[in-house]
C-alpha cells in the first residue's frame, strides 16, 4: 500500500519578489514546498540559497522539501536541515558517499533524499534505498523549470517502486519535472507517491485549485488503488 500522494509545488515557478505571498497562496493545500537550490556549477542555472530558505521558513508552516542541485553537497546540505527543512535531497551525481551524507542530514534534523538526474541509471543506487527517506527521480534534465515531461524516465520509477515494495521500505518516491494534469497520473501509476509541480501550480490562475486537481489525479491513479 502506498501512502497518500504528496503534492510539492516548486517555488522556482513563483514570483521571487513575493516569495512569502506565493507560499501563502498554497498554505492549507500543499503538502511540501519544493525549494530548488542551483549553484551555476552542478547545473548552469543559479537560484536561491540558505539565507532565502532561512527567511522563508519563518513565513509558513508548510514543510520544506529542499532540492539541492549543487556540487559539494557534503559541505552545504546539513545547513538546510539546521534551517528547519523537512527533507533535504542531494544529487547522486554530486556525492561520493551518499550513505554518510544521508546520516549527517538525519543527525542535523531532516529527512534525507537522493536525486537521480535524467542521464543517470538508477540500478547502482537501489541498494541505498534503506538509508534514505526520499528517492527523487528527475523526469527532465535538472536545471530549469518548464521543460517537457520525459515518459521514458518512468522505467526508473517502476524499478524503484518494485524495490521499495519488495523490501517494504518507508521511502517516498518523488518525481520532478513536467508534472502537470496531463502527466501526473502516468507517474502515479508507475509508482511515484510525491509529485513536484512548478509551472502547473504557479503558472495556474488559482494555485490552490491546481494543487487540488493534481492531488485528485494522483490519488485516482496510484498503485494503492489497484
Ligand atoms: C528543475 C527543478 C524542478 C522544477 C520543475 O531542475 O528541479 O523542481 O521547478 O518545474 P516544472 O514543474 O515546471 O517542470
Ligand atoms: Zn526540483
XYZ file of C-alpha atoms and ligand atoms in Angstrom:
241
model
C 0.000 0.000 0.000
C 1.382 3.384 -0.954
C 0.811 6.295 1.381
C -1.295 9.288 0.281
C 0.201 11.332 -2.546
C 2.335 14.323 -1.617
C 1.987 17.436 -3.781
C 5.061 19.679 -3.614
C 4.739 22.938 -5.563
C 8.104 24.287 -6.689
C 8.669 27.966 -5.962
C 11.055 28.060 -8.925
C 7.954 28.997 -10.951
C 6.760 31.573 -8.386
C 7.423 35.330 -8.313
C 10.757 35.600 -6.459
C 9.965 39.184 -5.440
C 6.893 37.960 -3.494
C 8.002 34.585 -2.187
C 6.220 34.743 1.176
C 2.921 35.659 -0.525
C 3.404 32.952 -3.138
C 3.916 30.339 -0.432
C 0.939 31.795 1.445
C -1.202 31.117 -1.643
C -0.684 27.358 -1.249
C -0.965 27.202 2.551
C -3.530 24.577 3.548
C -3.272 22.800 0.175
C 0.375 21.908 -0.476
C 1.969 19.057 1.464
C 5.504 20.324 0.936
C 7.064 23.428 -0.608
C 9.749 22.349 -3.075
C 12.779 24.657 -2.999
C 15.196 24.331 -5.933
C 18.717 25.370 -4.961
C 21.008 25.693 -8.013
C 24.631 26.799 -7.940
C 25.582 27.649 -11.539
C 28.027 24.749 -11.336
C 26.275 21.406 -10.921
C 23.633 22.918 -13.217
C 24.021 26.042 -15.384
C 21.231 27.896 -13.622
C 21.528 29.936 -10.411
C 18.608 30.331 -7.998
C 18.444 30.778 -4.247
C 20.361 29.541 -1.242
C 20.405 29.232 2.509
C 19.577 32.852 3.526
C 16.351 32.742 1.497
C 15.397 29.386 2.988
C 16.093 30.689 6.496
C 13.881 33.750 5.955
C 11.102 31.914 4.171
C 11.000 29.191 6.836
C 9.596 31.785 9.269
C 6.741 32.738 6.944
C 4.954 29.388 6.580
C 4.103 26.166 8.373
C 4.337 24.050 5.195
C 7.274 21.609 5.379
C 10.196 22.430 3.059
C 11.439 19.917 0.523
C 14.849 21.277 -0.444
C 16.288 20.010 -3.742
C 19.999 20.737 -3.890
C 21.325 20.885 -7.443
C 24.805 21.789 -6.236
C 28.314 20.419 -6.158
C 29.864 19.570 -2.810
C 26.557 18.826 -1.038
C 28.526 17.414 1.925
C 29.550 20.970 2.729
C 26.188 22.686 2.318
C 23.336 20.229 2.833
C 23.339 19.950 6.654
C 22.850 23.740 6.902
C 19.454 23.386 5.238
C 18.464 20.708 7.753
C 19.560 23.022 10.559
C 17.471 25.807 8.989
C 14.393 23.644 9.531
C 13.935 21.883 6.183
C 11.744 18.795 6.468
C 13.558 16.934 3.693
C 16.905 17.707 2.061
C 17.673 15.990 -1.244
C 21.118 15.953 -2.824
C 22.172 14.546 -6.202
C 23.781 11.134 -6.574
C 25.994 12.570 -9.335
C 27.430 15.160 -6.943
C 28.084 12.978 -3.918
C 30.841 10.458 -3.220
C 29.325 8.883 -0.135
C 25.536 9.190 -0.167
C 25.052 6.966 2.891
C 27.309 9.181 5.010
C 25.558 12.345 3.850
C 22.128 10.834 4.496
C 23.261 10.022 8.036
C 24.579 13.559 8.507
C 21.269 15.026 7.344
C 19.272 12.872 9.731
C 21.630 13.851 12.550
C 21.053 17.503 11.626
C 17.294 17.019 11.947
C 15.861 16.439 8.463
C 14.857 13.566 6.268
C 17.422 12.592 3.644
C 16.758 12.428 -0.067
C 18.777 11.138 -3.007
C 18.113 12.529 -6.500
C 18.840 10.781 -9.804
C 19.190 13.020 -12.863
C 17.955 12.191 -16.374
C 21.130 10.575 -17.660
C 21.917 8.545 -14.546
C 20.758 4.935 -14.264
C 19.026 4.053 -11.032
C 20.232 0.433 -10.646
C 23.504 1.272 -8.834
C 21.535 3.216 -6.230
C 18.782 0.712 -5.453
C 20.866 -0.804 -2.676
C 20.979 2.610 -0.947
C 17.210 2.779 -0.504
C 17.282 1.564 3.125
C 19.456 4.568 4.013
C 17.298 7.366 2.590
C 13.812 8.722 3.219
C 13.181 10.086 -0.275
C 14.291 8.981 -3.716
C 13.779 11.684 -6.318
C 13.673 10.674 -9.973
C 14.134 13.592 -12.366
C 11.603 13.395 -15.191
C 13.553 16.125 -17.045
C 17.221 17.138 -17.104
C 17.800 19.061 -13.852
C 18.381 22.801 -14.182
C 15.311 24.597 -15.441
C 11.551 24.647 -14.861
C 9.003 24.484 -17.641
C 10.529 21.552 -19.551
C 8.523 18.732 -21.110
C 7.993 15.554 -19.064
C 10.091 12.575 -20.238
C 7.891 9.454 -20.049
C 10.891 7.158 -20.556
C 12.037 8.099 -17.027
C 9.087 6.117 -15.660
C 11.012 2.857 -16.102
C 13.258 4.096 -13.293
C 10.211 4.896 -11.173
C 8.900 1.349 -11.711
C 12.279 -0.152 -10.754
C 12.441 1.860 -7.549
C 8.811 1.125 -6.642
C 9.442 -2.593 -7.140
C 12.397 -2.478 -4.756
C 10.551 -0.372 -2.159
C 7.637 -2.814 -2.210
C 9.824 -5.938 -2.157
C 11.707 -4.723 0.911
C 8.714 -2.959 2.456
C 10.741 0.249 2.839
C 9.385 3.565 4.152
C 10.780 5.615 1.276
C 8.943 8.368 -0.579
C 9.312 8.089 -4.354
C 9.259 11.585 -5.793
C 9.150 12.746 -9.400
C 10.282 16.188 -10.534
C 9.917 17.838 -13.923
C 6.984 18.421 -16.236
C 4.449 17.114 -13.724
C 1.039 18.524 -14.670
C -2.584 17.449 -15.144
C -1.701 15.508 -18.294
C 1.296 13.623 -16.832
C 0.753 13.094 -13.099
C -1.470 10.012 -13.447
C 1.189 8.199 -15.511
C 3.790 8.949 -12.857
C 1.452 7.752 -10.107
C 0.666 4.535 -11.991
C 4.399 3.889 -12.310
C 4.645 4.106 -8.524
C 5.524 7.693 -7.615
C 3.902 8.983 -4.431
C 5.362 12.512 -4.212
C 4.988 14.994 -7.049
C 6.855 18.247 -7.637
C 4.957 20.739 -9.767
C 6.280 24.187 -10.601
C 4.675 25.555 -13.747
C 1.495 23.501 -13.241
C 0.865 25.202 -9.881
C 2.375 28.684 -10.135
C 1.512 29.095 -13.790
C -2.154 28.485 -12.957
C -4.641 31.295 -12.244
C -5.543 29.596 -8.962
C -2.549 27.696 -7.498
C -4.614 26.147 -4.671
C -7.159 24.774 -7.126
C -4.348 23.441 -9.338
C -2.986 21.505 -6.339
C -6.418 20.007 -5.590
C -6.729 18.831 -9.195
C -3.255 17.305 -9.239
C -3.913 15.536 -5.942
C -7.178 14.053 -7.214
C -5.496 12.837 -10.408
C -2.613 11.273 -8.483
C -4.864 9.644 -5.891
C -7.099 8.209 -8.606
C -4.182 6.632 -10.452
C -1.840 5.465 -7.693
C -0.850 1.850 -7.104
C -2.744 1.896 -3.781
C -5.946 1.820 -5.858
C -5.016 -1.326 -7.752
C 14.256 21.710 -12.217
C 13.669 21.632 -10.850
C 12.209 21.438 -10.781
C 11.387 22.498 -11.468
C 10.192 21.806 -12.044
O 15.563 21.279 -12.241
O 14.253 20.588 -10.095
O 11.781 21.301 -9.428
O 10.956 23.522 -10.623
O 9.472 22.694 -12.795
P 8.243 22.240 -13.692
O 7.220 21.632 -12.775
O 7.807 23.491 -14.317
O 8.765 21.212 -14.667
Zn 13.356 20.291 -8.103
